[in-house]
PDB file of C-alpha atoms in Angstrom:
ATOM      1  CA  UNK S   1       0.093  -0.084  -0.098  1.00 51.00           C
ATOM      2  CA  UNK S   2       2.957   2.238   0.764  1.00 52.00           C
ATOM      3  CA  UNK S   3       3.966   1.877  -2.712  1.00 56.00           C
ATOM      4  CA  UNK S   4       0.512   2.998  -4.203  1.00 55.00           C
ATOM      5  CA  UNK S   5       0.804   6.106  -1.852  1.00 56.00           C
ATOM      6  CA  UNK S   6       4.111   7.210  -3.105  1.00 55.00           C
ATOM      7  CA  UNK S   7       3.230   6.892  -6.562  1.00 57.00           C
ATOM      8  CA  UNK S   8       0.071   8.952  -6.217  1.00 58.00           C
ATOM      9  CA  UNK S   9       2.436  11.208  -4.359  1.00 60.00           C
ATOM     10  CA  UNK S  10       4.775  11.414  -7.380  1.00 62.00           C
ATOM     11  CA  UNK S  11       1.826  12.047  -9.978  1.00 59.00           C
ATOM     12  CA  UNK S  12       0.210  14.507  -7.561  1.00 72.00           C
ATOM     13  CA  UNK S  13       3.630  16.245  -7.186  1.00 74.00           C
ATOM     14  CA  UNK S  14       3.923  16.168 -10.921  1.00 75.00           C
ATOM     15  CA  UNK S  15       0.605  17.628 -11.357  1.00 77.00           C
ATOM     16  CA  UNK S  16       1.202  20.395  -9.157  1.00 79.00           C
ATOM     17  CA  UNK S  17       4.481  21.457 -10.774  1.00 79.00           C
ATOM     18  CA  UNK S  18       2.445  21.359 -14.193  1.00 78.00           C
ATOM     19  CA  UNK S  19      -0.016  23.738 -13.015  1.00 78.00           C
ATOM     20  CA  UNK S  20       2.700  25.925 -11.380  1.00 78.00           C
ATOM     21  CA  UNK S  21       4.216  26.444 -15.071  1.00 78.00           C
ATOM     22  CA  UNK S  22       1.091  26.603 -16.631  1.00 76.00           C
ATOM     23  CA  UNK S  23       0.038  29.312 -14.356  1.00 78.00           C
ATOM     24  CA  UNK S  24       3.269  31.277 -14.668  1.00 75.00           C
ATOM     25  CA  UNK S  25       3.031  30.825 -18.416  1.00 76.00           C
ATOM     26  CA  UNK S  26      -0.530  32.550 -18.433  1.00 77.00           C
ATOM     27  CA  UNK S  27       1.009  35.167 -16.031  1.00 77.00           C
ATOM     28  CA  UNK S  28       3.915  35.956 -18.330  1.00 78.00           C
ATOM     29  CA  UNK S  29       1.626  35.915 -21.406  1.00 83.00           C
ATOM     30  CA  UNK S  30      -0.636  38.253 -19.968  1.00 76.00           C
ATOM     31  CA  UNK S  31       1.963  40.597 -18.702  1.00 75.00           C
ATOM     32  CA  UNK S  32       3.448  40.658 -22.320  1.00 76.00           C
ATOM     33  CA  UNK S  33       0.075  41.398 -23.790  1.00 76.00           C
ATOM     34  CA  UNK S  34      -0.836  44.165 -21.352  1.00 75.00           C
ATOM     35  CA  UNK S  35       2.849  45.760 -22.075  1.00 75.00           C
ATOM     36  CA  UNK S  36       1.833  45.713 -25.844  1.00 75.00           C
ATOM     37  CA  UNK S  37      -1.342  47.039 -25.653  1.00 74.00           C
ATOM     38  CA  UNK S  38      -0.022  50.026 -23.461  1.00 71.00           C
ATOM     39  CA  UNK S  39       2.576  50.764 -25.966  1.00 71.00           C
ATOM     40  CA  UNK S  40       0.318  50.736 -28.875  1.00 66.00           C
ATOM     41  CA  UNK S  41      -1.894  53.244 -26.767  1.00 65.00           C
ATOM     42  CA  UNK S  42       1.112  55.501 -25.987  1.00 61.00           C
ATOM     43  CA  UNK S  43       2.230  55.543 -29.421  1.00 58.00           C
ATOM     44  CA  UNK S  44      -1.636  56.225 -30.643  1.00 54.00           C
ATOM     45  CA  UNK S  45      -1.846  58.988 -27.898  1.00 51.00           C
ATOM     46  CA  UNK S  46       1.277  60.942 -29.127  1.00 52.00           C
ATOM     47  CA  UNK S  47       0.178  60.579 -32.931  1.00 51.00           C
ATOM     48  CA  UNK S  48      -3.377  61.879 -32.215  1.00 55.00           C
ATOM     49  CA  UNK S  49      -1.898  64.770 -29.936  1.00 54.00           C
ATOM     50  CA  UNK S  50      -2.667  67.990 -31.868  1.00 58.00           C
ATOM     51  CA  UNK S  51       0.387  70.156 -32.300  1.00 60.00           C
ATOM     52  CA  UNK S  52       0.192  74.065 -31.768  1.00 62.00           C
ATOM     53  CA  UNK S  53       0.121  76.006 -34.775  1.00 68.00           C
ATOM     54  CA  UNK S  54       2.442  79.102 -35.341  1.00 70.00           C
ATOM     55  CA  UNK S  55       0.555  82.339 -35.631  1.00 72.00           C
ATOM     56  CA  UNK S  56       1.940  85.609 -37.160  1.00 75.00           C
ATOM     57  CA  UNK S  57       0.842  88.835 -35.647  1.00 74.00           C
ATOM     58  CA  UNK S  58       0.006  90.924 -38.608  1.00 78.00           C
ATOM     59  CA  UNK S  59      -1.062  94.012 -36.364  1.00 83.00           C
ATOM     60  CA  UNK S  60       1.029  97.358 -37.038  1.00 86.00           C
ATOM     61  CA  UNK S  61       4.222  97.658 -34.413  1.00 81.00           C
ATOM     62  CA  UNK S  62       2.863  99.549 -31.139  1.00 86.00           C
ATOM     63  CA  UNK S  63       4.885 102.469 -29.936  1.00 87.00           C
ATOM     64  CA  UNK S  64       6.558 100.226 -27.351  1.00 83.00           C
ATOM     65  CA  UNK S  65       7.546  97.842 -30.139  1.00 79.00           C
ATOM     66  CA  UNK S  66       9.436 100.355 -31.938  1.00 82.00           C
ATOM     67  CA  UNK S  67      11.047 101.916 -28.965  1.00 84.00           C
ATOM     68  CA  UNK S  68      12.340  98.471 -28.108  1.00 81.00           C
ATOM     69  CA  UNK S  69      13.579  97.939 -31.626  1.00 77.00           C
ATOM     70  CA  UNK S  70      15.206 101.124 -31.746  1.00 82.00           C
ATOM     71  CA  UNK S  71      16.999 100.550 -28.154  1.00 83.00           C
ATOM     72  CA  UNK S  72      18.142  96.959 -29.360  1.00 75.00           C
ATOM     73  CA  UNK S  73      19.594  98.720 -32.724  1.00 76.00           C
ATOM     74  CA  UNK S  74      21.571 101.237 -30.546  1.00 79.00           C
ATOM     75  CA  UNK S  75      23.005  98.720 -28.256  1.00 77.00           C
ATOM     76  CA  UNK S  76      24.258  96.857 -31.250  1.00 75.00           C
ATOM     77  CA  UNK S  77      25.936  99.808 -32.472  1.00 74.00           C
ATOM     78  CA  UNK S  78      27.496 100.654 -29.282  1.00 76.00           C
ATOM     79  CA  UNK S  79      28.648  96.968 -28.800  1.00 72.00           C
ATOM     80  CA  UNK S  80      30.247  97.175 -32.149  1.00 70.00           C
ATOM     81  CA  UNK S  81      31.845 100.661 -31.611  1.00 72.00           C
ATOM     82  CA  UNK S  82      33.380  99.083 -28.298  1.00 71.00           C
ATOM     83  CA  UNK S  83      34.639  96.422 -29.807  1.00 65.00           C
ATOM     84  CA  UNK S  84      36.306  98.316 -32.699  1.00 63.00           C
ATOM     85  CA  UNK S  85      37.876 100.817 -30.202  1.00 64.00           C
ATOM     86  CA  UNK S  86      39.351  97.961 -27.921  1.00 62.00           C
ATOM     87  CA  UNK S  87      42.728  96.872 -28.560  1.00 57.00           C
ATOM     88  CA  UNK S  88      43.268  93.466 -30.153  1.00 55.00           C
ATOM     89  CA  UNK S  89      42.780  90.855 -27.901  1.00 47.00           C
ATOM     90  CA  UNK S  90      45.221  88.410 -29.393  1.00 59.00           C
ATOM     91  CA  UNK S  91      46.689  86.035 -26.724  1.00 81.00           C
ATOM     92  CA  UNK S  92      43.795  87.019 -24.214  1.00 91.00           C
ATOM     93  CA  UNK S  93      41.017  84.757 -23.297  1.00 92.00           C
ATOM     94  CA  UNK S  94      37.720  86.015 -24.228  1.00 94.00           C
ATOM     95  CA  UNK S  95      35.271  86.297 -21.657  1.00 95.00           C
ATOM     96  CA  UNK S  96      31.634  87.420 -21.348  1.00 96.00           C
ATOM     97  CA  UNK S  97      30.754  89.479 -18.388  1.00 97.00           C
ATOM     98  CA  UNK S  98      27.388  89.018 -16.792  1.00 96.00           C
ATOM     99  CA  UNK S  99      25.285  92.199 -15.399  1.00 97.00           C
ATOM    100  CA  UNK S 100      23.694  91.030 -12.285  1.00 95.00           C
ATOM    101  CA  UNK S 101      21.898  94.281 -11.503  1.00 94.00           C
ATOM    102  CA  UNK S 102      21.394  97.596 -13.124  1.00 95.00           C
ATOM    103  CA  UNK S 103      19.031 100.204 -11.748  1.00 95.00           C
ATOM    104  CA  UNK S 104      18.408 103.477 -10.305  1.00 95.00           C
ATOM    105  CA  UNK S 105      18.770 104.000  -6.452  1.00 93.00           C
ATOM    106  CA  UNK S 106      17.648 107.444  -5.470  1.00 93.00           C
ATOM    107  CA  UNK S 107      19.979 109.778  -7.238  1.00 94.00           C
ATOM    108  CA  UNK S 108      22.303 107.052  -8.332  1.00 95.00           C
ATOM    109  CA  UNK S 109      22.510 104.335 -11.279  1.00 96.00           C
ATOM    110  CA  UNK S 110      24.183 101.433 -10.000  1.00 96.00           C
ATOM    111  CA  UNK S 111      25.507  98.444 -12.101  1.00 97.00           C
ATOM    112  CA  UNK S 112      27.387  95.473 -10.961  1.00 95.00           C
ATOM    113  CA  UNK S 113      28.261  91.843 -12.252  1.00 96.00           C
ATOM    114  CA  UNK S 114      30.762  89.254 -12.574  1.00 96.00           C
ATOM    115  CA  UNK S 115      33.121  87.440 -15.098  1.00 95.00           C
ATOM    116  CA  UNK S 116      32.546  83.636 -15.078  1.00 93.00           C
ATOM    117  CA  UNK S 117      35.406  81.378 -16.138  1.00 88.00           C
ATOM    118  CA  UNK S 118      38.398  83.353 -14.685  1.00 91.00           C
ATOM    119  CA  UNK S 119      40.096  83.734 -11.391  1.00 89.00           C
ATOM    120  CA  UNK S 120      42.461  86.291 -11.455  1.00 93.00           C
ATOM    121  CA  UNK S 121      43.388  89.864  -9.978  1.00 91.00           C
ATOM    122  CA  UNK S 122      44.470  93.104 -11.826  1.00 91.00           C
ATOM    123  CA  UNK S 123      41.346  93.477 -14.029  1.00 95.00           C
ATOM    124  CA  UNK S 124      39.013  96.629 -14.836  1.00 97.00           C
ATOM    125  CA  UNK S 125      35.417  96.716 -14.861  1.00 97.00           C
ATOM    126  CA  UNK S 126      33.825  99.240 -17.216  1.00 97.00           C
ATOM    127  CA  UNK S 127      30.171 100.053 -17.402  1.00 97.00           C
ATOM    128  CA  UNK S 128      29.224 102.014 -20.663  1.00 97.00           C
ATOM    129  CA  UNK S 129      25.757 103.911 -20.721  1.00 97.00           C
ATOM    130  CA  UNK S 130      24.235 104.794 -24.060  1.00 95.00           C
ATOM    131  CA  UNK S 131      21.427 106.363 -25.490  1.00 94.00           C
ATOM    132  CA  UNK S 132      21.144 107.481 -29.021  1.00 91.00           C
ATOM    133  CA  UNK S 133      24.727 109.370 -29.735  1.00 92.00           C
ATOM    134  CA  UNK S 134      24.981 110.145 -25.984  1.00 93.00           C
ATOM    135  CA  UNK S 135      27.576 107.951 -24.255  1.00 95.00           C
ATOM    136  CA  UNK S 136      29.705 107.725 -21.240  1.00 96.00           C
ATOM    137  CA  UNK S 137      31.606 105.224 -19.215  1.00 96.00           C
ATOM    138  CA  UNK S 138      32.664 104.520 -15.444  1.00 97.00           C
ATOM    139  CA  UNK S 139      35.269 102.097 -14.507  1.00 97.00           C
ATOM    140  CA  UNK S 140      36.341 100.252 -10.962  1.00 96.00           C
ATOM    141  CA  UNK S 141      38.976  97.732 -10.074  1.00 96.00           C
ATOM    142  CA  UNK S 142      37.731  94.257 -10.546  1.00 96.00           C
ATOM    143  CA  UNK S 143      38.010  91.751  -7.298  1.00 95.00           C
ATOM    144  CA  UNK S 144      38.962  88.120  -7.343  1.00 92.00           C
ATOM    145  CA  UNK S 145      36.181  86.393  -5.854  1.00 85.00           C
ATOM    146  CA  UNK S 146      35.822  82.896  -4.752  1.00 83.00           C
ATOM    147  CA  UNK S 147      35.183  81.310  -8.067  1.00 86.00           C
ATOM    148  CA  UNK S 148      35.096  84.082 -10.673  1.00 90.00           C
ATOM    149  CA  UNK S 149      36.003  87.959 -10.974  1.00 95.00           C
ATOM    150  CA  UNK S 150      33.639  90.322  -9.351  1.00 95.00           C
ATOM    151  CA  UNK S 151      32.826  93.719 -10.604  1.00 95.00           C
ATOM    152  CA  UNK S 152      31.813  95.791  -7.645  1.00 93.00           C
ATOM    153  CA  UNK S 153      29.315  98.730  -7.661  1.00 95.00           C
ATOM    154  CA  UNK S 154      29.735 100.890 -10.792  1.00 96.00           C
ATOM    155  CA  UNK S 155      27.912 104.169  -9.765  1.00 96.00           C
ATOM    156  CA  UNK S 156      26.861 107.071 -11.990  1.00 96.00           C
ATOM    157  CA  UNK S 157      24.883 110.229 -10.477  1.00 95.00           C
ATOM    158  CA  UNK S 158      21.471 111.021 -12.511  1.00 94.00           C
ATOM    159  CA  UNK S 159      23.095 114.348 -13.380  1.00 94.00           C
ATOM    160  CA  UNK S 160      25.706 112.447 -15.595  1.00 95.00           C
ATOM    161  CA  UNK S 161      22.949 111.487 -17.832  1.00 95.00           C
ATOM    162  CA  UNK S 162      22.257 113.949 -20.412  1.00 94.00           C
ATOM    163  CA  UNK S 163      18.566 113.083 -20.533  1.00 94.00           C
ATOM    164  CA  UNK S 164      16.044 110.892 -18.580  1.00 94.00           C
ATOM    165  CA  UNK S 165      14.732 107.749 -19.950  1.00 94.00           C
ATOM    166  CA  UNK S 166      15.828 104.336 -21.145  1.00 95.00           C
ATOM    167  CA  UNK S 167      19.531 103.832 -21.411  1.00 96.00           C
ATOM    168  CA  UNK S 168      21.495 101.069 -22.619  1.00 96.00           C
ATOM    169  CA  UNK S 169      24.409  99.727 -20.383  1.00 97.00           C
ATOM    170  CA  UNK S 170      27.424  97.131 -21.499  1.00 97.00           C
ATOM    171  CA  UNK S 171      29.694  95.736 -18.906  1.00 97.00           C
ATOM    172  CA  UNK S 172      33.201  95.292 -20.235  1.00 97.00           C
ATOM    173  CA  UNK S 173      36.050  93.508 -18.478  1.00 97.00           C
ATOM    174  CA  UNK S 174      39.882  94.011 -19.442  1.00 96.00           C
ATOM    175  CA  UNK S 175      43.010  92.413 -17.879  1.00 95.00           C
ATOM    176  CA  UNK S 176      46.523  91.576 -19.156  1.00 93.00           C
ATOM    177  CA  UNK S 177      44.948  87.825 -19.884  1.00 93.00           C
ATOM    178  CA  UNK S 178      41.317  88.515 -20.589  1.00 94.00           C
ATOM    179  CA  UNK S 179      38.848  90.694 -22.060  1.00 95.00           C
ATOM    180  CA  UNK S 180      35.295  90.848 -23.092  1.00 95.00           C
ATOM    181  CA  UNK S 181      31.718  92.637 -22.988  1.00 96.00           C
ATOM    182  CA  UNK S 182      28.254  91.524 -21.689  1.00 96.00           C
ATOM    183  CA  UNK S 183      25.076  91.626 -23.504  1.00 96.00           C
ATOM    184  CA  UNK S 184      23.197  94.963 -23.293  1.00 96.00           C
ATOM    185  CA  UNK S 185      20.769  95.824 -20.429  1.00 96.00           C
ATOM    186  CA  UNK S 186      18.157  98.414 -20.385  1.00 95.00           C
ATOM    187  CA  UNK S 187      18.244 100.856 -17.425  1.00 95.00           C
ATOM    188  CA  UNK S 188      15.571 103.288 -16.636  1.00 94.00           C
ATOM    189  CA  UNK S 189      16.751 106.657 -15.477  1.00 94.00           C
ATOM    190  CA  UNK S 190      14.240 109.149 -14.043  1.00 92.00           C
TER     191      UNK S 190
END
């Protein structure tokens, strides 16, 4: 009788194993089908998403648009003029100063910034203000900071500006080993 029981246990054990394998196969096939279904939904969803269309504003330029365009032209002309006036920088590293603040504080207009990518003493920071053909510059000694060269506050009094209104300022840096100018920034002088 023991022999018959052991045979039944072997058959029962084999059936359990076959059922487990079949169950695992069903799970794997179900997971694969779900994954495929989800992928096809994602692909279909992106194809059906409407893309925004570009529009062109055909309205005439506003006075503000015209003023901004004129200021940008002046800033480009001023920057090119500054580049022409600078001595050749052959052998100097080209840097791009960053203006961190520029604005009027009471009777003073202040500009400050830094020069990333260099770490040295002995440079000069120059802020050049321009509006139309009117232009003037102010300079300070640069300071070696913890990870860059800093341009401390460059001050101009409101009396140094020939007219009130929007002026363009460019921050330039020059040293024995590096030189460059920032992007122009607008300053409102009241």
